[in-house]
Amino acid sequence: GPLDAPMVGAFQEQLPSEPFETEAWLDAVLGQFLPRLWRGPVPEIERRRLMTMAREANDASASRERVLRTALTAALMSPRFLYRLECMPGEEAVPLEAHELATRLSYFLWSSTPPDWLLKMATAGDLEKEDGRRAAVERLLSDPRSKAVAENFATQWLQIRDLTDRRPDPDRYPGIDERLLSSMQQETVLYFDDLLRNNHEIN
């Protein structure tokens, strides 16, 4: 064995084959993926520090893929990935930096990391303009992933996130079981999603 051909995942398919020199290849790959993992620009000195740590954690015979795995593991353990970091507030309120705003928008509307196109808008300065912010929000909402607003925000706001775990008194409310509670929750989620997606008025 092995009898089966090795499986190549979507991440591996994105890895470049060039440059061939290990150091340059690692730099290229981290330069491509770190801004996506850390949701914003990554200074060269931080990228180099990560590369140095990954090399020192492996012996000299380690493949470049193994060194990359070490670097990405460290990147995923970094506070920049685990937390949505923002500048520490001072005595006066200050506007969010463009990539911080992109992260807030994406996590509010998608409950997920910002897509590449939104990070590019932040880098280009488009989110600093009202029209750019509006266009970004409309594009995020047009994606099916924006249902996360209804599934997460609305269920917390309306206090029905744990609805399926509740057990009403069967003597006072006969026939209410987990299936019915789940249907009630989904009905509210779909109703809120339709209100938001189609811009209906709330009276």
mmCIF file with all atom_site columns, C-alpha atoms in Angstrom:
data_model
loop_
_atom_site.group_PDB
_atom_site.id
_atom_site.type_symbol
_atom_site.label_atom_id
_atom_site.label_alt_id
_atom_site.label_comp_id
_atom_site.label_asym_id
_atom_site.label_entity_id
_atom_site.label_seq_id
_atom_site.pdbx_PDB_ins_code
_atom_site.Cartn_x
_atom_site.Cartn_y
_atom_site.Cartn_z
_atom_site.occupancy
_atom_site.B_iso_or_equiv
_atom_site.pdbx_formal_charge
_atom_site.auth_seq_id
_atom_site.auth_comp_id
_atom_site.auth_asym_id
_atom_site.auth_atom_id
_atom_site.pdbx_PDB_model_num
ATOM 1   C CA . GLY A 1 1   ? 0.000   0.000  0.000  1.00 0.00 ? 1   GLY A CA 1
ATOM 2   C CA . PRO A 1 2   ? -1.180  2.600  -0.059 1.00 0.00 ? 2   PRO A CA 1
ATOM 3   C CA . LEU A 1 3   ? -3.565  1.305  -2.730 1.00 0.00 ? 3   LEU A CA 1
ATOM 4   C CA . ASP A 1 4   ? -5.555  4.512  -3.117 1.00 0.00 ? 4   ASP A CA 1
ATOM 5   C CA . ALA A 1 5   ? -4.210  7.586  -4.851 1.00 0.00 ? 5   ALA A CA 1
ATOM 6   C CA . PRO A 1 6   ? -3.465  10.475 -2.465 1.00 0.00 ? 6   PRO A CA 1
ATOM 7   C CA . MET A 1 7   ? -6.343  12.913 -2.128 1.00 0.00 ? 7   MET A CA 1
ATOM 8   C CA . VAL A 1 8   ? -5.587  16.554 -2.845 1.00 0.00 ? 8   VAL A CA 1
ATOM 9   C CA . GLY A 1 9   ? -7.780  18.988 -0.935 1.00 0.00 ? 9   GLY A CA 1
ATOM 10  C CA . ALA A 1 10  ? -9.025  22.391 -2.030 1.00 0.00 ? 10  ALA A CA 1
ATOM 11  C CA . PHE A 1 11  ? -6.340  24.131 0.031  1.00 0.00 ? 11  PHE A CA 1
ATOM 12  C CA . GLN A 1 12  ? -3.534  22.096 -1.541 1.00 0.00 ? 12  GLN A CA 1
ATOM 13  C CA . GLU A 1 13  ? -4.858  22.875 -5.007 1.00 0.00 ? 13  GLU A CA 1
ATOM 14  C CA . GLN A 1 14  ? -4.372  26.573 -4.274 1.00 0.00 ? 14  GLN A CA 1
ATOM 15  C CA . LEU A 1 15  ? -0.698  26.164 -3.384 1.00 0.00 ? 15  LEU A CA 1
ATOM 16  C CA . PRO A 1 16  ? 1.637   27.513 -6.080 1.00 0.00 ? 16  PRO A CA 1
ATOM 17  C CA . SER A 1 17  ? 4.265   25.240 -7.606 1.00 0.00 ? 17  SER A CA 1
ATOM 18  C CA . GLU A 1 18  ? 6.705   28.111 -8.038 1.00 0.00 ? 18  GLU A CA 1
ATOM 19  C CA . PRO A 1 19  ? 9.037   29.570 -6.948 1.00 0.00 ? 19  PRO A CA 1
ATOM 20  C CA . PHE A 1 20  ? 11.024  26.370 -6.432 1.00 0.00 ? 20  PHE A CA 1
ATOM 21  C CA . GLU A 1 21  ? 13.353  27.716 -3.737 1.00 0.00 ? 21  GLU A CA 1
ATOM 22  C CA . THR A 1 22  ? 11.871  26.815 -0.346 1.00 0.00 ? 22  THR A CA 1
ATOM 23  C CA . GLU A 1 23  ? 12.279  30.215 1.315  1.00 0.00 ? 23  GLU A CA 1
ATOM 24  C CA . ALA A 1 24  ? 10.721  32.088 -1.592 1.00 0.00 ? 24  ALA A CA 1
ATOM 25  C CA . TRP A 1 25  ? 7.904   29.528 -1.862 1.00 0.00 ? 25  TRP A CA 1
ATOM 26  C CA . LEU A 1 26  ? 7.044   29.819 1.834  1.00 0.00 ? 26  LEU A CA 1
ATOM 27  C CA . ASP A 1 27  ? 7.078   33.588 1.592  1.00 0.00 ? 27  ASP A CA 1
ATOM 28  C CA . ALA A 1 28  ? 4.742   33.495 -1.411 1.00 0.00 ? 28  ALA A CA 1
ATOM 29  C CA . VAL A 1 29  ? 2.285   31.098 0.224  1.00 0.00 ? 29  VAL A CA 1
ATOM 30  C CA . LEU A 1 30  ? 2.175   32.974 3.531  1.00 0.00 ? 30  LEU A CA 1
ATOM 31  C CA . GLY A 1 31  ? 1.844   36.248 1.672  1.00 0.00 ? 31  GLY A CA 1
ATOM 32  C CA . GLN A 1 32  ? -1.217  34.796 -0.035 1.00 0.00 ? 32  GLN A CA 1
ATOM 33  C CA . PHE A 1 33  ? -2.941  33.203 2.952  1.00 0.00 ? 33  PHE A CA 1
ATOM 34  C CA . LEU A 1 34  ? -1.981  35.201 6.047  1.00 0.00 ? 34  LEU A CA 1
ATOM 35  C CA . PRO A 1 35  ? -4.053  38.295 5.139  1.00 0.00 ? 35  PRO A CA 1
ATOM 36  C CA . ARG A 1 36  ? -7.069  36.015 4.733  1.00 0.00 ? 36  ARG A CA 1
ATOM 37  C CA . LEU A 1 37  ? -6.455  34.197 8.030  1.00 0.00 ? 37  LEU A CA 1
ATOM 38  C CA . TRP A 1 38  ? -5.717  37.386 9.963  1.00 0.00 ? 38  TRP A CA 1
ATOM 39  C CA . ARG A 1 39  ? -8.355  39.451 8.134  1.00 0.00 ? 39  ARG A CA 1
ATOM 40  C CA . GLY A 1 40  ? -6.106  42.278 7.059  1.00 0.00 ? 40  GLY A CA 1
ATOM 41  C CA . PRO A 1 41  ? -2.637  43.325 5.891  1.00 0.00 ? 41  PRO A CA 1
ATOM 42  C CA . VAL A 1 42  ? 0.281   41.478 7.457  1.00 0.00 ? 42  VAL A CA 1
ATOM 43  C CA . PRO A 1 43  ? 3.591   43.389 7.726  1.00 0.00 ? 43  PRO A CA 1
ATOM 44  C CA . GLU A 1 44  ? 6.558   41.649 6.144  1.00 0.00 ? 44  GLU A CA 1
ATOM 45  C CA . ILE A 1 45  ? 8.383   41.526 9.484  1.00 0.00 ? 45  ILE A CA 1
ATOM 46  C CA . GLU A 1 46  ? 5.547   39.449 11.005 1.00 0.00 ? 46  GLU A CA 1
ATOM 47  C CA . ARG A 1 47  ? 5.512   37.095 8.031  1.00 0.00 ? 47  ARG A CA 1
ATOM 48  C CA . ARG A 1 48  ? 9.280   36.648 8.287  1.00 0.00 ? 48  ARG A CA 1
ATOM 49  C CA . ARG A 1 49  ? 9.063   36.025 12.029 1.00 0.00 ? 49  ARG A CA 1
ATOM 50  C CA . LEU A 1 50  ? 6.520   33.276 11.408 1.00 0.00 ? 50  LEU A CA 1
ATOM 51  C CA . MET A 1 51  ? 8.727   31.695 8.752  1.00 0.00 ? 51  MET A CA 1
ATOM 52  C CA . THR A 1 52  ? 11.747  31.743 11.041 1.00 0.00 ? 52  THR A CA 1
ATOM 53  C CA . MET A 1 53  ? 9.816   30.092 13.847 1.00 0.00 ? 53  MET A CA 1
ATOM 54  C CA . ALA A 1 54  ? 8.524   27.378 11.510 1.00 0.00 ? 54  ALA A CA 1
ATOM 55  C CA . ARG A 1 55  ? 12.020  26.593 10.184 1.00 0.00 ? 55  ARG A CA 1
ATOM 56  C CA . GLU A 1 56  ? 13.515  26.431 13.667 1.00 0.00 ? 56  GLU A CA 1
ATOM 57  C CA . ALA A 1 57  ? 10.723  24.093 14.832 1.00 0.00 ? 57  ALA A CA 1
ATOM 58  C CA . ASN A 1 58  ? 11.667  21.555 12.138 1.00 0.00 ? 58  ASN A CA 1
ATOM 59  C CA . ASP A 1 59  ? 14.933  19.833 11.327 1.00 0.00 ? 59  ASP A CA 1
ATOM 60  C CA . ALA A 1 60  ? 16.897  20.705 8.207  1.00 0.00 ? 60  ALA A CA 1
ATOM 61  C CA . SER A 1 61  ? 15.567  17.699 6.272  1.00 0.00 ? 61  SER A CA 1
ATOM 62  C CA . ALA A 1 62  ? 11.906  18.714 6.672  1.00 0.00 ? 62  ALA A CA 1
ATOM 63  C CA . SER A 1 63  ? 9.988   19.273 3.455  1.00 0.00 ? 63  SER A CA 1
ATOM 64  C CA . ARG A 1 64  ? 8.730   22.712 2.611  1.00 0.00 ? 64  ARG A CA 1
ATOM 65  C CA . GLU A 1 65  ? 5.165   21.437 3.038  1.00 0.00 ? 65  GLU A CA 1
ATOM 66  C CA . ARG A 1 66  ? 5.958   20.369 6.600  1.00 0.00 ? 66  ARG A CA 1
ATOM 67  C CA . VAL A 1 67  ? 7.473   23.754 7.390  1.00 0.00 ? 67  VAL A CA 1
ATOM 68  C CA . LEU A 1 68  ? 4.394   25.422 5.902  1.00 0.00 ? 68  LEU A CA 1
ATOM 69  C CA . ARG A 1 69  ? 2.148   23.248 8.063  1.00 0.00 ? 69  ARG A CA 1
ATOM 70  C CA . THR A 1 70  ? 4.006   24.437 11.152 1.00 0.00 ? 70  THR A CA 1
ATOM 71  C CA . ALA A 1 71  ? 3.704   28.079 10.091 1.00 0.00 ? 71  ALA A CA 1
ATOM 72  C CA . LEU A 1 72  ? -0.023  27.799 9.377  1.00 0.00 ? 72  LEU A CA 1
ATOM 73  C CA . THR A 1 73  ? -0.628  25.975 12.657 1.00 0.00 ? 73  THR A CA 1
ATOM 74  C CA . ALA A 1 74  ? 1.031   28.861 14.483 1.00 0.00 ? 74  ALA A CA 1
ATOM 75  C CA . ALA A 1 75  ? -1.016  31.360 12.461 1.00 0.00 ? 75  ALA A CA 1
ATOM 76  C CA . LEU A 1 76  ? -4.225  29.590 13.446 1.00 0.00 ? 76  LEU A CA 1
ATOM 77  C CA . MET A 1 77  ? -3.197  29.708 17.114 1.00 0.00 ? 77  MET A CA 1
ATOM 78  C CA . SER A 1 78  ? -2.399  33.418 16.946 1.00 0.00 ? 78  SER A CA 1
ATOM 79  C CA . PRO A 1 79  ? -4.702  35.928 18.697 1.00 0.00 ? 79  PRO A CA 1
ATOM 80  C CA . ARG A 1 80  ? -5.013  37.619 15.298 1.00 0.00 ? 80  ARG A CA 1
ATOM 81  C CA . PHE A 1 81  ? -6.951  34.586 14.092 1.00 0.00 ? 81  PHE A CA 1
ATOM 82  C CA . LEU A 1 82  ? -8.727  33.582 17.301 1.00 0.00 ? 82  LEU A CA 1
ATOM 83  C CA . TYR A 1 83  ? -9.959  37.081 18.178 1.00 0.00 ? 83  TYR A CA 1
ATOM 84  C CA . ARG A 1 84  ? -11.307 39.991 16.192 1.00 0.00 ? 84  ARG A CA 1
ATOM 85  C CA . LEU A 1 85  ? -8.698  42.464 17.324 1.00 0.00 ? 85  LEU A CA 1
ATOM 86  C CA . GLU A 1 86  ? -9.226  46.206 17.015 1.00 0.00 ? 86  GLU A CA 1
ATOM 87  C CA . CYS A 1 87  ? -7.253  49.260 18.057 1.00 0.00 ? 87  CYS A CA 1
ATOM 88  C CA . MET A 1 88  ? -7.530  49.979 21.755 1.00 0.00 ? 88  MET A CA 1
ATOM 89  C CA . PRO A 1 89  ? -9.982  52.847 22.291 1.00 0.00 ? 89  PRO A CA 1
ATOM 90  C CA . GLY A 1 90  ? -8.715  56.031 23.837 1.00 0.00 ? 90  GLY A CA 1
ATOM 91  C CA . GLU A 1 91  ? -10.555 58.830 25.538 1.00 0.00 ? 91  GLU A CA 1
ATOM 92  C CA . GLU A 1 92  ? -12.228 59.806 22.269 1.00 0.00 ? 92  GLU A CA 1
ATOM 93  C CA . ALA A 1 93  ? -14.143 57.626 19.843 1.00 0.00 ? 93  ALA A CA 1
ATOM 94  C CA . VAL A 1 94  ? -12.303 56.945 16.595 1.00 0.00 ? 94  VAL A CA 1
ATOM 95  C CA . PRO A 1 95  ? -13.588 55.423 13.350 1.00 0.00 ? 95  PRO A CA 1
ATOM 96  C CA . LEU A 1 96  ? -12.844 51.756 12.705 1.00 0.00 ? 96  LEU A CA 1
ATOM 97  C CA . GLU A 1 97  ? -9.961  51.014 10.388 1.00 0.00 ? 97  GLU A CA 1
ATOM 98  C CA . ALA A 1 98  ? -11.177 49.707 7.003  1.00 0.00 ? 98  ALA A CA 1
ATOM 99  C CA . HIS A 1 99  ? -10.237 46.060 7.646  1.00 0.00 ? 99  HIS A CA 1
ATOM 100 C CA . GLU A 1 100 ? -11.786 46.195 11.115 1.00 0.00 ? 100 GLU A CA 1
ATOM 101 C CA . LEU A 1 101 ? -14.998 47.452 9.529  1.00 0.00 ? 101 LEU A CA 1
ATOM 102 C CA . ALA A 1 102 ? -14.871 44.688 6.899  1.00 0.00 ? 102 ALA A CA 1
ATOM 103 C CA . THR A 1 103 ? -14.510 42.116 9.664  1.00 0.00 ? 103 THR A CA 1
ATOM 104 C CA . ARG A 1 104 ? -17.430 43.538 11.644 1.00 0.00 ? 104 ARG A CA 1
ATOM 105 C CA . LEU A 1 105 ? -19.673 43.591 8.575  1.00 0.00 ? 105 LEU A CA 1
ATOM 106 C CA . SER A 1 106 ? -18.818 40.039 7.587  1.00 0.00 ? 106 SER A CA 1
ATOM 107 C CA . TYR A 1 107 ? -19.211 38.547 11.057 1.00 0.00 ? 107 TYR A CA 1
ATOM 108 C CA . PHE A 1 108 ? -22.504 40.370 11.605 1.00 0.00 ? 108 PHE A CA 1
ATOM 109 C CA . LEU A 1 109 ? -24.059 39.422 8.254  1.00 0.00 ? 109 LEU A CA 1
ATOM 110 C CA . TRP A 1 110 ? -22.364 36.071 7.581  1.00 0.00 ? 110 TRP A CA 1
ATOM 111 C CA . SER A 1 111 ? -21.060 35.016 11.004 1.00 0.00 ? 111 SER A CA 1
ATOM 112 C CA . SER A 1 112 ? -17.825 34.272 9.155  1.00 0.00 ? 112 SER A CA 1
ATOM 113 C CA . THR A 1 113 ? -14.511 35.745 8.108  1.00 0.00 ? 113 THR A CA 1
ATOM 114 C CA . PRO A 1 114 ? -14.606 38.449 5.408  1.00 0.00 ? 114 PRO A CA 1
ATOM 115 C CA . PRO A 1 115 ? -14.327 37.206 1.816  1.00 0.00 ? 115 PRO A CA 1
ATOM 116 C CA . ASP A 1 116 ? -11.393 38.192 -0.385 1.00 0.00 ? 116 ASP A CA 1
ATOM 117 C CA . TRP A 1 117 ? -13.424 40.763 -2.319 1.00 0.00 ? 117 TRP A CA 1
ATOM 118 C CA . LEU A 1 118 ? -14.392 42.578 0.890  1.00 0.00 ? 118 LEU A CA 1
ATOM 119 C CA . LEU A 1 119 ? -10.782 42.672 2.089  1.00 0.00 ? 119 LEU A CA 1
ATOM 120 C CA . LYS A 1 120 ? -9.796  44.097 -1.301 1.00 0.00 ? 120 LYS A CA 1
ATOM 121 C CA . MET A 1 121 ? -12.430 46.802 -0.914 1.00 0.00 ? 121 MET A CA 1
ATOM 122 C CA . ALA A 1 122 ? -10.983 47.641 2.502  1.00 0.00 ? 122 ALA A CA 1
ATOM 123 C CA . THR A 1 123 ? -7.444  47.825 1.112  1.00 0.00 ? 123 THR A CA 1
ATOM 124 C CA . ALA A 1 124 ? -8.585  50.027 -1.776 1.00 0.00 ? 124 ALA A CA 1
ATOM 125 C CA . GLY A 1 125 ? -10.278 52.442 0.636  1.00 0.00 ? 125 GLY A CA 1
ATOM 126 C CA . ASP A 1 126 ? -13.771 51.798 -0.737 1.00 0.00 ? 126 ASP A CA 1
ATOM 127 C CA . LEU A 1 127 ? -15.225 51.159 2.729  1.00 0.00 ? 127 LEU A CA 1
ATOM 128 C CA . GLU A 1 128 ? -14.264 54.673 3.782  1.00 0.00 ? 128 GLU A CA 1
ATOM 129 C CA . LYS A 1 129 ? -17.015 55.982 1.499  1.00 0.00 ? 129 LYS A CA 1
ATOM 130 C CA . GLU A 1 130 ? -20.738 55.670 2.184  1.00 0.00 ? 130 GLU A CA 1
ATOM 131 C CA . ASP A 1 131 ? -21.437 54.327 -1.313 1.00 0.00 ? 131 ASP A CA 1
ATOM 132 C CA . GLY A 1 132 ? -18.734 51.705 -0.883 1.00 0.00 ? 132 GLY A CA 1
ATOM 133 C CA . ARG A 1 133 ? -20.106 50.561 2.469  1.00 0.00 ? 133 ARG A CA 1
ATOM 134 C CA . ARG A 1 134 ? -23.622 50.382 1.051  1.00 0.00 ? 134 ARG A CA 1
ATOM 135 C CA . ALA A 1 135 ? -22.431 48.339 -1.938 1.00 0.00 ? 135 ALA A CA 1
ATOM 136 C CA . ALA A 1 136 ? -20.543 45.961 0.364  1.00 0.00 ? 136 ALA A CA 1
ATOM 137 C CA . VAL A 1 137 ? -23.578 45.434 2.616  1.00 0.00 ? 137 VAL A CA 1
ATOM 138 C CA . GLU A 1 138 ? -25.868 44.815 -0.362 1.00 0.00 ? 138 GLU A CA 1
ATOM 139 C CA . ARG A 1 139 ? -23.445 42.283 -1.814 1.00 0.00 ? 139 ARG A CA 1
ATOM 140 C CA . LEU A 1 140 ? -23.123 40.489 1.514  1.00 0.00 ? 140 LEU A CA 1
ATOM 141 C CA . LEU A 1 141 ? -26.903 40.393 1.921  1.00 0.00 ? 141 LEU A CA 1
ATOM 142 C CA . SER A 1 142 ? -27.391 39.039 -1.599 1.00 0.00 ? 142 SER A CA 1
ATOM 143 C CA . ASP A 1 143 ? -25.395 35.951 -0.650 1.00 0.00 ? 143 ASP A CA 1
ATOM 144 C CA . PRO A 1 144 ? -27.315 33.030 0.947  1.00 0.00 ? 144 PRO A CA 1
ATOM 145 C CA . ARG A 1 145 ? -24.808 33.068 3.815  1.00 0.00 ? 145 ARG A CA 1
ATOM 146 C CA . SER A 1 146 ? -26.472 36.246 5.083  1.00 0.00 ? 146 SER A CA 1
ATOM 147 C CA . LYS A 1 147 ? -29.192 34.022 6.533  1.00 0.00 ? 147 LYS A CA 1
ATOM 148 C CA . ALA A 1 148 ? -26.803 33.877 9.489  1.00 0.00 ? 148 ALA A CA 1
ATOM 149 C CA . VAL A 1 149 ? -28.251 37.237 10.617 1.00 0.00 ? 149 VAL A CA 1
ATOM 150 C CA . ALA A 1 150 ? -31.608 35.598 11.181 1.00 0.00 ? 150 ALA A CA 1
ATOM 151 C CA . GLU A 1 151 ? -30.181 32.385 12.583 1.00 0.00 ? 151 GLU A CA 1
ATOM 152 C CA . ASN A 1 152 ? -27.824 34.068 15.049 1.00 0.00 ? 152 ASN A CA 1
ATOM 153 C CA . PHE A 1 153 ? -28.690 37.722 15.680 1.00 0.00 ? 153 PHE A CA 1
ATOM 154 C CA . ALA A 1 154 ? -32.476 37.407 15.470 1.00 0.00 ? 154 ALA A CA 1
ATOM 155 C CA . THR A 1 155 ? -32.693 34.285 17.628 1.00 0.00 ? 155 THR A CA 1
ATOM 156 C CA . GLN A 1 156 ? -30.636 36.018 20.323 1.00 0.00 ? 156 GLN A CA 1
ATOM 157 C CA . TRP A 1 157 ? -32.539 39.287 20.021 1.00 0.00 ? 157 TRP A CA 1
ATOM 158 C CA . LEU A 1 158 ? -35.922 37.550 20.225 1.00 0.00 ? 158 LEU A CA 1
ATOM 159 C CA . GLN A 1 159 ? -34.633 35.121 22.874 1.00 0.00 ? 159 GLN A CA 1
ATOM 160 C CA . ILE A 1 160 ? -35.630 31.990 20.953 1.00 0.00 ? 160 ILE A CA 1
ATOM 161 C CA . ARG A 1 161 ? -32.182 30.478 20.425 1.00 0.00 ? 161 ARG A CA 1
ATOM 162 C CA . ASP A 1 162 ? -32.891 27.809 23.042 1.00 0.00 ? 162 ASP A CA 1
ATOM 163 C CA . LEU A 1 163 ? -36.569 27.404 22.100 1.00 0.00 ? 163 LEU A CA 1
ATOM 164 C CA . THR A 1 164 ? -36.200 23.716 21.184 1.00 0.00 ? 164 THR A CA 1
ATOM 165 C CA . ASP A 1 165 ? -34.748 23.003 24.634 1.00 0.00 ? 165 ASP A CA 1
ATOM 166 C CA . ARG A 1 166 ? -37.739 24.403 26.493 1.00 0.00 ? 166 ARG A CA 1
ATOM 167 C CA . ARG A 1 167 ? -40.401 22.099 27.898 1.00 0.00 ? 167 ARG A CA 1
ATOM 168 C CA . PRO A 1 168 ? -43.763 23.843 28.442 1.00 0.00 ? 168 PRO A CA 1
ATOM 169 C CA . ASP A 1 169 ? -46.150 22.363 31.003 1.00 0.00 ? 169 ASP A CA 1
ATOM 170 C CA . PRO A 1 170 ? -47.892 19.526 29.068 1.00 0.00 ? 170 PRO A CA 1
ATOM 171 C CA . ASP A 1 171 ? -51.067 19.950 31.126 1.00 0.00 ? 171 ASP A CA 1
ATOM 172 C CA . ARG A 1 172 ? -51.432 23.607 30.186 1.00 0.00 ? 172 ARG A CA 1
ATOM 173 C CA . TYR A 1 173 ? -50.009 23.300 26.656 1.00 0.00 ? 173 TYR A CA 1
ATOM 174 C CA . PRO A 1 174 ? -50.776 19.808 25.370 1.00 0.00 ? 174 PRO A CA 1
ATOM 175 C CA . GLY A 1 175 ? -49.344 18.785 22.025 1.00 0.00 ? 175 GLY A CA 1
ATOM 176 C CA . ILE A 1 176 ? -46.298 21.085 22.178 1.00 0.00 ? 176 ILE A CA 1
ATOM 177 C CA . ASP A 1 177 ? -43.273 18.908 21.535 1.00 0.00 ? 177 ASP A CA 1
ATOM 178 C CA . GLU A 1 178 ? -39.709 19.455 20.279 1.00 0.00 ? 178 GLU A CA 1
ATOM 179 C CA . ARG A 1 179 ? -40.807 19.170 16.656 1.00 0.00 ? 179 ARG A CA 1
ATOM 180 C CA . LEU A 1 180 ? -43.374 21.948 17.028 1.00 0.00 ? 180 LEU A CA 1
ATOM 181 C CA . LEU A 1 181 ? -40.913 24.164 18.901 1.00 0.00 ? 181 LEU A CA 1
ATOM 182 C CA . SER A 1 182 ? -38.359 23.645 16.137 1.00 0.00 ? 182 SER A CA 1
ATOM 183 C CA . SER A 1 183 ? -40.963 24.633 13.535 1.00 0.00 ? 183 SER A CA 1
ATOM 184 C CA . MET A 1 184 ? -41.832 27.762 15.533 1.00 0.00 ? 184 MET A CA 1
ATOM 185 C CA . GLN A 1 185 ? -38.184 28.729 15.658 1.00 0.00 ? 185 GLN A CA 1
ATOM 186 C CA . GLN A 1 186 ? -37.641 28.144 11.932 1.00 0.00 ? 186 GLN A CA 1
ATOM 187 C CA . GLU A 1 187 ? -40.770 30.117 11.064 1.00 0.00 ? 187 GLU A CA 1
ATOM 188 C CA . THR A 1 188 ? -39.426 33.119 12.969 1.00 0.00 ? 188 THR A CA 1
ATOM 189 C CA . VAL A 1 189 ? -35.987 32.784 11.342 1.00 0.00 ? 189 VAL A CA 1
ATOM 190 C CA . LEU A 1 190 ? -37.475 32.616 7.844  1.00 0.00 ? 190 LEU A CA 1
ATOM 191 C CA . TYR A 1 191 ? -39.811 35.549 8.560  1.00 0.00 ? 191 TYR A CA 1
ATOM 192 C CA . PHE A 1 192 ? -36.964 37.743 9.817  1.00 0.00 ? 192 PHE A CA 1
ATOM 193 C CA . ASP A 1 193 ? -34.760 36.689 6.869  1.00 0.00 ? 193 ASP A CA 1
ATOM 194 C CA . ASP A 1 194 ? -37.505 37.662 4.395  1.00 0.00 ? 194 ASP A CA 1
ATOM 195 C CA . LEU A 1 195 ? -38.004 41.033 6.098  1.00 0.00 ? 195 LEU A CA 1
ATOM 196 C CA . LEU A 1 196 ? -34.298 41.794 5.874  1.00 0.00 ? 196 LEU A CA 1
ATOM 197 C CA . ARG A 1 197 ? -33.634 40.385 2.399  1.00 0.00 ? 197 ARG A CA 1
ATOM 198 C CA . ASN A 1 198 ? -36.614 42.113 0.754  1.00 0.00 ? 198 ASN A CA 1
ATOM 199 C CA . ASN A 1 199 ? -36.399 45.324 2.794  1.00 0.00 ? 199 ASN A CA 1
ATOM 200 C CA . HIS A 1 200 ? -39.969 45.127 4.100  1.00 0.00 ? 200 HIS A CA 1
ATOM 201 C CA . GLU A 1 201 ? -41.277 47.747 6.481  1.00 0.00 ? 201 GLU A CA 1
ATOM 202 C CA . ILE A 1 202 ? -41.667 46.904 10.168 1.00 0.00 ? 202 ILE A CA 1
ATOM 203 C CA . ASN A 1 203 ? -44.767 48.558 11.593 1.00 0.00 ? 203 ASN A CA 1
#
